[in-house]
Short mmCIF file of C-alpha atoms in Angstrom, two decimals:
data_model
loop_
_atom_site.label_atom_id
_atom_site.label_comp_id
_atom_site.label_asym_id
_atom_site.label_seq_id
_atom_site.Cartn_x
_atom_site.Cartn_y
_atom_site.Cartn_z
CA UNK A 49 -21.27 15.15 21.80
CA UNK A 50 -17.99 13.35 21.89
CA UNK A 51 -15.52 15.09 24.19
CA UNK A 52 -12.34 16.13 22.45
CA UNK A 53 -9.12 17.15 24.17
CA UNK A 54 -6.91 20.11 23.39
CA UNK A 55 -4.30 18.16 21.48
CA UNK A 56 -3.43 16.84 18.07
CA UNK A 57 -6.14 14.31 17.22
CA UNK A 58 -5.25 10.95 15.77
CA UNK A 59 -8.15 8.56 15.25
CA UNK A 60 -9.14 6.02 12.59
CA UNK A 61 -12.06 7.03 10.40
CA UNK A 62 -14.07 5.16 7.81
CA UNK A 63 -12.77 5.66 4.26
CA UNK A 64 -14.38 8.41 2.22
CA UNK A 65 -17.08 7.12 -0.14
CA UNK A 66 -16.04 6.52 -3.73
CA UNK A 67 -16.95 9.10 -6.31
CA UNK A 68 -18.19 8.53 -9.83
CA UNK A 69 -15.63 8.02 -12.59
CA UNK A 70 -17.13 11.11 -14.19
CA UNK A 71 -16.30 13.22 -11.14
CA UNK A 72 -12.52 12.98 -10.48
CA UNK A 73 -11.94 13.05 -6.71
CA UNK A 74 -8.49 14.62 -6.81
CA UNK A 75 -7.13 17.70 -8.57
CA UNK A 76 -4.69 17.64 -11.43
CA UNK A 77 -1.06 18.46 -10.72
CA UNK A 78 -0.54 21.93 -9.29
CA UNK A 79 0.11 24.26 -12.26
CA UNK A 80 2.57 27.11 -12.54
CA UNK A 81 1.29 30.46 -11.33
CA UNK A 82 1.42 32.10 -14.76
CA UNK A 83 -1.01 29.94 -16.72
CA UNK A 84 -4.42 28.46 -15.89
CA UNK A 85 -7.26 26.88 -17.83
CA UNK A 86 -10.40 28.95 -18.33
CA UNK A 87 -12.84 26.01 -18.49
CA UNK A 88 -15.70 26.19 -15.98
CA UNK A 89 -18.90 24.36 -15.15
CA UNK A 90 -21.17 26.60 -13.10
CA UNK A 91 -24.50 25.70 -11.57
CA UNK A 92 -27.24 28.12 -12.60
CA UNK A 93 -27.30 31.11 -10.19
CA UNK A 94 -30.42 32.62 -8.74
CA UNK A 95 -31.34 36.25 -9.34
CA UNK A 96 -28.85 38.42 -7.42
CA UNK A 97 -30.00 40.71 -4.64
CA UNK A 98 -28.40 44.16 -5.04
CA UNK A 99 -26.49 45.51 -2.03
CA UNK A 100 -25.26 49.06 -1.59
CA UNK A 101 -21.54 49.67 -2.04
CA UNK A 102 -19.44 51.76 0.28
CA UNK A 103 -17.24 54.34 -1.44
CA UNK A 104 -13.52 53.48 -1.60
CA UNK A 105 -11.67 54.56 1.54
CA UNK A 106 -8.07 54.67 2.73
CA UNK A 107 -7.21 54.89 6.41
CA UNK A 108 -4.11 54.22 8.47
CA UNK A 109 -4.05 52.02 11.56
CA UNK A 110 -1.58 52.10 14.44
CA UNK A 111 1.75 50.73 13.32
CA UNK A 112 1.55 52.37 9.93
CA UNK A 113 -0.71 49.78 8.30
CA UNK A 114 -2.60 51.40 5.44
CA UNK A 115 -6.03 49.98 4.66
CA UNK A 116 -7.86 50.45 1.39
CA UNK A 117 -11.52 49.42 1.59
CA UNK A 118 -13.78 48.26 -1.23
CA UNK A 119 -11.19 47.53 -3.89
CA UNK A 120 -13.02 45.97 -6.89
CA UNK A 121 -11.66 42.60 -7.97
CA UNK A 122 -14.43 41.01 -10.06
CA UNK A 123 -17.69 41.77 -11.88
CA UNK A 124 -19.56 38.47 -12.28
CA UNK A 125 -22.35 38.44 -14.86
CA UNK A 126 -25.66 39.43 -13.28
CA UNK A 127 -24.06 40.50 -9.99
CA UNK A 128 -22.89 43.68 -8.33
CA UNK A 129 -19.11 44.31 -8.53
CA UNK A 130 -17.26 42.35 -5.85
CA UNK A 131 -14.71 44.00 -3.57
CA UNK A 132 -12.01 43.22 -1.05
CA UNK A 133 -10.21 45.21 1.65
CA UNK A 134 -6.40 45.45 1.57
CA UNK A 135 -4.21 45.91 4.66
CA UNK A 136 -0.63 46.81 3.74
CA UNK A 137 2.13 47.43 6.32
CA UNK A 138 5.19 49.60 5.91
CA UNK A 139 7.30 48.63 2.86
CA UNK A 140 9.57 45.63 3.37
CA UNK A 141 12.82 44.77 1.55
CA UNK A 142 11.42 41.25 1.17
CA UNK A 143 8.12 40.77 -0.70
CA UNK A 144 5.52 39.93 1.92
CA UNK A 145 3.47 36.73 2.12
CA UNK A 146 -0.21 37.28 1.37
CA UNK A 147 -3.08 36.22 3.65
CA UNK A 148 -6.59 36.19 2.20
CA UNK A 149 -9.41 36.11 4.77
CA UNK A 150 -12.82 34.61 3.83
CA UNK A 151 -15.71 35.61 6.11
CA UNK A 152 -18.32 33.30 7.60
CA UNK A 153 -22.06 33.72 8.00
CA UNK A 154 -23.61 30.49 6.77
CA UNK A 155 -22.83 31.45 3.14
CA UNK A 156 -25.88 33.78 3.28
CA UNK A 157 -24.64 36.71 5.38
CA UNK A 158 -21.51 38.46 6.60
CA UNK A 159 -18.95 40.72 4.98
CA UNK A 160 -15.26 41.49 4.86
CA UNK A 161 -15.19 43.65 8.03
CA UNK A 162 -17.00 41.56 10.61
CA UNK A 163 -16.24 38.29 12.37
CA UNK A 164 -18.04 36.55 15.22
CA UNK A 165 -14.78 36.18 17.13
CA UNK A 166 -13.74 39.86 17.11
CA UNK A 167 -15.44 43.08 18.24
CA UNK A 168 -13.20 45.12 15.89
CA UNK A 169 -12.17 42.87 13.04
CA UNK A 170 -10.42 45.49 10.85
CA UNK A 171 -8.16 46.26 13.81
CA UNK A 172 -7.37 42.55 14.19
CA UNK A 173 -6.49 42.26 10.50
CA UNK A 174 -4.34 45.39 10.70
CA UNK A 175 -2.41 43.85 13.63
CA UNK A 176 -1.76 40.72 11.56
CA UNK A 177 -0.58 42.86 8.65
CA UNK A 178 1.77 44.80 10.92
CA UNK A 179 3.73 41.58 11.46
CA UNK A 180 4.82 41.56 7.84
CA UNK A 181 1.88 40.41 5.72
CA UNK A 182 -0.22 41.81 2.93
CA UNK A 183 -3.69 40.95 4.23
CA UNK A 184 -6.90 40.97 2.19
CA UNK A 185 -10.48 40.34 3.32
CA UNK A 186 -12.88 39.38 0.56
CA UNK A 187 -16.59 39.80 -0.15
CA UNK A 188 -18.19 37.09 -2.29
CA UNK A 189 -21.61 36.26 -3.69
CA UNK A 190 -23.94 35.01 -0.97
CA UNK A 191 -26.25 32.05 -1.42
CA UNK A 192 -29.29 34.29 -1.99
CA UNK A 193 -27.48 35.66 -5.03
CA UNK A 194 -25.89 32.54 -6.50
CA UNK A 195 -25.59 28.93 -5.40
CA UNK A 196 -22.50 26.74 -5.17
CA UNK A 197 -19.91 26.98 -6.69
CA UNK A 198 -20.27 30.77 -7.15
CA UNK A 199 -18.76 31.76 -3.77
CA UNK A 200 -15.81 29.42 -4.32
CA UNK A 201 -15.25 30.86 -7.78
CA UNK A 202 -15.22 34.34 -6.26
CA UNK A 203 -12.58 33.31 -3.71
CA UNK A 204 -10.48 31.83 -6.51
CA UNK A 205 -10.90 35.01 -8.54
CA UNK A 206 -9.73 37.05 -5.54
CA UNK A 207 -6.66 34.81 -5.23
CA UNK A 208 -5.84 35.43 -8.87
CA UNK A 209 -6.38 39.17 -8.50
CA UNK A 210 -4.05 39.29 -5.50
CA UNK A 211 -1.34 37.43 -7.38
CA UNK A 212 -1.72 39.69 -10.39
CA UNK A 213 -1.49 42.86 -8.24
CA UNK A 214 0.94 41.58 -5.58
CA UNK A 215 3.83 43.75 -6.75
CA UNK A 216 1.67 46.89 -6.49
CA UNK A 217 1.38 46.35 -2.72
CA UNK A 218 4.71 44.65 -1.89
CA UNK A 219 3.21 41.15 -1.79
CA UNK A 220 4.82 37.85 -2.78
CA UNK A 221 2.62 35.98 -5.29
CA UNK A 222 4.39 32.69 -4.53
CA UNK A 223 3.42 32.70 -0.82
CA UNK A 224 -0.33 32.99 -0.37
CA UNK A 225 -2.37 31.59 2.50
CA UNK A 226 -6.17 31.53 2.73
CA UNK A 227 -7.88 31.76 6.12
CA UNK A 228 -11.57 31.40 6.89
CA UNK A 229 -14.01 31.04 9.77
CA UNK A 230 -17.13 28.85 9.79
CA UNK A 231 -18.62 28.91 6.25
CA UNK A 232 -15.52 30.88 5.29
CA UNK A 233 -13.44 28.00 6.64
CA UNK A 234 -15.26 25.66 4.25
CA UNK A 235 -14.54 28.00 1.33
CA UNK A 236 -10.90 28.39 2.39
CA UNK A 237 -10.49 24.62 2.60
CA UNK A 238 -12.17 24.19 -0.79
CA UNK A 239 -9.79 26.74 -2.31
CA UNK A 240 -6.87 24.86 -0.79
CA UNK A 241 -7.92 21.39 -1.91
CA UNK A 242 -9.50 22.04 -5.33
CA UNK A 243 -6.48 23.49 -7.09
CA UNK A 244 -6.71 22.53 -10.77
CA UNK A 245 -10.29 21.21 -10.70
CA UNK A 246 -11.77 22.59 -13.96
CA UNK A 247 -15.40 22.84 -12.82
CA UNK A 248 -14.45 25.40 -10.15
CA UNK A 249 -12.52 27.69 -12.46
CA UNK A 250 -13.58 31.33 -12.09
CA UNK A 251 -15.77 32.88 -14.76
CA UNK A 252 -14.07 33.76 -18.03
CA UNK A 253 -13.94 37.48 -17.22
CA UNK A 254 -10.68 36.96 -15.28
CA UNK A 255 -8.91 35.99 -18.49
CA UNK A 256 -7.34 32.83 -19.88
CA UNK A 257 -3.82 33.71 -18.76
CA UNK A 258 -4.80 34.84 -15.26
CA UNK A 259 -2.41 33.71 -12.50
CA UNK A 260 -3.01 30.47 -10.63
CA UNK A 261 -5.73 30.15 -7.99
CA UNK A 262 -3.72 27.54 -6.07
CA UNK A 263 -2.59 28.49 -2.56
CA UNK A 264 0.38 27.58 -0.38
CA UNK A 265 -1.35 27.25 3.01
CA UNK A 266 -4.84 27.01 4.55
CA UNK A 267 -6.09 28.06 7.98
CA UNK A 268 -9.53 26.71 8.90
CA UNK A 269 -11.36 27.98 11.98
CA UNK A 270 -14.40 25.82 12.80
CA UNK A 271 -15.57 25.28 9.21
CA UNK A 272 -17.98 22.51 8.06
CA UNK A 273 -16.13 19.98 5.90
CA UNK A 274 -18.49 17.08 5.11
CA UNK A 275 -21.61 18.65 3.62
CA UNK A 276 -23.13 15.30 2.68
CA UNK A 277 -23.95 14.68 6.33
CA UNK A 278 -25.41 18.14 6.98
CA UNK A 279 -29.07 18.93 6.30
CA UNK A 280 -29.69 22.37 7.73
CA UNK A 281 -31.30 25.20 5.79
CA UNK A 282 -28.09 27.16 5.26
CA UNK A 283 -26.40 24.22 3.55
CA UNK A 284 -29.49 23.67 1.38
CA UNK A 285 -29.54 27.33 0.37
CA UNK A 286 -25.82 27.25 -0.40
CA UNK A 287 -26.14 24.15 -2.58
CA UNK A 288 -29.49 25.15 -4.06
CA UNK A 289 -31.08 21.91 -2.85
CA UNK A 290 -31.33 19.73 0.25
CA UNK A 291 -28.17 17.59 0.35
CA UNK A 292 -30.17 14.36 0.37
CA UNK A 293 -32.22 15.50 -2.62
CA UNK A 294 -29.49 17.19 -4.66
CA UNK A 295 -28.36 15.82 -8.02
CA UNK A 296 -25.77 13.05 -7.59
CA UNK A 297 -22.52 14.07 -5.84
CA UNK A 298 -23.36 17.81 -5.56
CA UNK A 299 -22.90 17.83 -1.77
CA UNK A 300 -19.77 15.74 -2.16
CA UNK A 301 -18.35 18.20 -4.67
CA UNK A 302 -18.91 21.00 -2.14
CA UNK A 303 -16.95 19.10 0.55
CA UNK A 304 -13.19 19.74 0.80
CA UNK A 305 -12.66 16.11 1.82
CA UNK A 306 -13.42 15.03 -1.74
CA UNK A 307 -10.45 16.78 -3.32
CA UNK A 308 -7.61 16.17 -0.85
CA UNK A 309 -4.51 14.78 -2.55
CA UNK A 310 -0.77 14.53 -2.04
CA UNK A 311 -0.41 18.02 -3.59
CA UNK A 312 -2.72 19.71 -1.06
CA UNK A 313 -0.92 22.52 0.85
CA UNK A 314 -0.35 22.54 4.65
CA UNK A 315 -3.38 23.06 6.90
CA UNK A 316 -3.91 24.52 10.37
CA UNK A 317 -7.30 23.55 11.83
CA UNK A 318 -8.66 25.19 15.00
CA UNK A 319 -11.98 24.71 16.78
CA UNK A 320 -13.68 24.64 20.17
CA UNK A 321 -14.67 21.32 21.74
CA UNK A 322 -18.10 22.66 22.78
CA UNK A 323 -19.05 23.84 19.28
CA UNK A 324 -22.64 22.76 18.55
CA UNK A 325 -23.02 24.75 15.32
CA UNK A 326 -20.23 22.87 13.54
CA UNK A 327 -19.38 19.81 15.59
CA UNK A 328 -15.67 19.13 16.20
CA UNK A 329 -15.95 15.82 14.36
CA UNK A 330 -16.04 17.88 11.16
CA UNK A 331 -12.55 19.20 11.88
CA UNK A 332 -11.34 15.77 12.87
CA UNK A 333 -12.54 14.30 9.56
CA UNK A 334 -10.58 16.95 7.70
CA UNK A 335 -7.44 16.36 9.74
CA UNK A 336 -7.55 12.58 9.28
CA UNK A 337 -8.20 12.87 5.54
CA UNK A 338 -5.20 15.19 5.18
CA UNK A 339 -2.93 12.89 7.15
CA UNK A 340 -3.96 9.88 5.04
CA UNK A 341 -2.51 11.74 2.06
CA UNK A 342 0.61 12.75 4.03
CA UNK A 343 -0.34 16.43 3.90
CA UNK A 344 1.28 18.51 6.68
CA UNK A 345 -1.58 19.30 9.04
CA UNK A 346 -2.17 20.34 12.62
CA UNK A 347 -5.41 20.41 14.57
CA UNK A 348 -5.93 22.29 17.81
CA UNK A 349 -9.15 21.78 19.79
CA UNK A 350 -9.76 24.28 22.60
CA UNK A 351 -11.64 22.72 25.55
CA UNK A 352 -14.98 24.14 26.66
CA UNK A 353 -15.19 26.66 23.82
CA UNK A 354 -18.14 27.03 21.44
CA UNK A 355 -18.57 28.24 17.87
CA UNK A 356 -16.56 31.37 17.18
CA UNK A 357 -14.29 30.58 20.17
CA UNK A 358 -17.05 31.73 22.51
CA UNK A 359 -17.97 31.02 26.11
CA UNK A 360 -21.42 31.98 27.42
CA UNK A 361 -22.22 33.52 24.06
CA UNK A 362 -19.24 35.90 24.04
CA UNK A 363 -15.77 35.56 22.47
CA UNK A 364 -13.33 34.10 24.98
CA UNK A 365 -10.28 36.44 25.00
CA UNK A 366 -7.87 33.77 26.21
CA UNK A 367 -8.84 31.35 23.44
CA UNK A 368 -8.77 34.05 20.77
CA UNK A 369 -5.27 35.10 21.89
CA UNK A 370 -4.05 31.49 21.75
CA UNK A 371 -5.65 30.88 18.35
CA UNK A 372 -4.07 34.01 16.87
CA UNK A 373 -0.67 33.12 18.30
CA UNK A 374 -0.93 29.63 16.78
CA UNK A 375 -1.96 31.16 13.47
CA UNK A 376 1.10 33.42 13.55
CA UNK A 377 3.39 30.50 14.37
CA UNK A 378 1.91 28.45 11.52
CA UNK A 379 2.46 31.25 9.02
CA UNK A 380 6.02 31.84 10.21
CA UNK A 381 6.89 28.16 9.78
CA UNK A 382 5.12 27.87 6.43
CA UNK A 383 6.70 31.05 5.04
CA UNK A 384 10.08 30.99 6.83
CA UNK A 385 11.57 33.93 4.95
CA UNK A 386 8.82 36.28 6.15
CA UNK A 387 9.82 39.03 8.61
CA UNK A 388 7.27 37.66 11.08
CA UNK A 389 7.56 36.74 14.70
CA UNK A 390 4.77 35.25 16.78
CA UNK A 391 2.62 37.89 18.41
CA UNK A 392 3.24 38.19 22.14
CA UNK A 393 0.31 39.25 24.33
#
């Protein structure tokens, strides 16, 4: 594996392959947040696998952050109702930026309350919320239930739901960032780059006049970005076919690199140099593609750290602390009117 340093990476890459004239590679202009098209083209889903639902709960974390678990946001046809968890701090005189977290798990596992990097993920999300953010963590259809682009449509539906309900929780619908780890990083990056692409529109049940699913910032932690070059079983299950044997351009359409344009929002990309699950070159490809379109982007590669910011199979506390601090700094710069200061530890 190529050794990568802990610095901003600048390297020339081969141009992205051309895409068919029938598959526009860039999104249309970013629309206003109050009107979106309802057109969608959805690949046929597989039969969903029912999962038990937890009853709605409300608890309070240290710092006065109230958390409401299992808030329904969508009911896709043939699927169980989908939910998200909401972390709301004490009321602020300024509407708070919104951060939507998308979990990893190879698109076939995981949920809104667990992350490889954290032993107590709800507590970590509550700490982020306590700095002046409305934080949501979303559940979406897994690949056993529905293939691409179902999970992406669910993330977009959650974005719309959050915008529509922002005022109920003190959130600012004009300042929304999406953050994901691993497979969740891929979905977050897709949400950030595919604004206005009709084929990824959520199902019609969200309504024709639903708010925009565009976002204002993306945070990617060690997500796969070029699915054309990946042939493992999880990617095949996510797409519904082996990438090499899929219908033309399916794997390309599931790769955030395909849709990057001058209107793409700012990105923060973070990964470990010793990651063998998603190699660091995936992050570098994303960074270089963003910079070619003059999109504000930063990449931070942490030396000697594996997938999930781990060392010897366990999360590395020093790296996790640095990554969270950089995330906080990125949000503060991107949303400068937020009452946020970088977390000191």
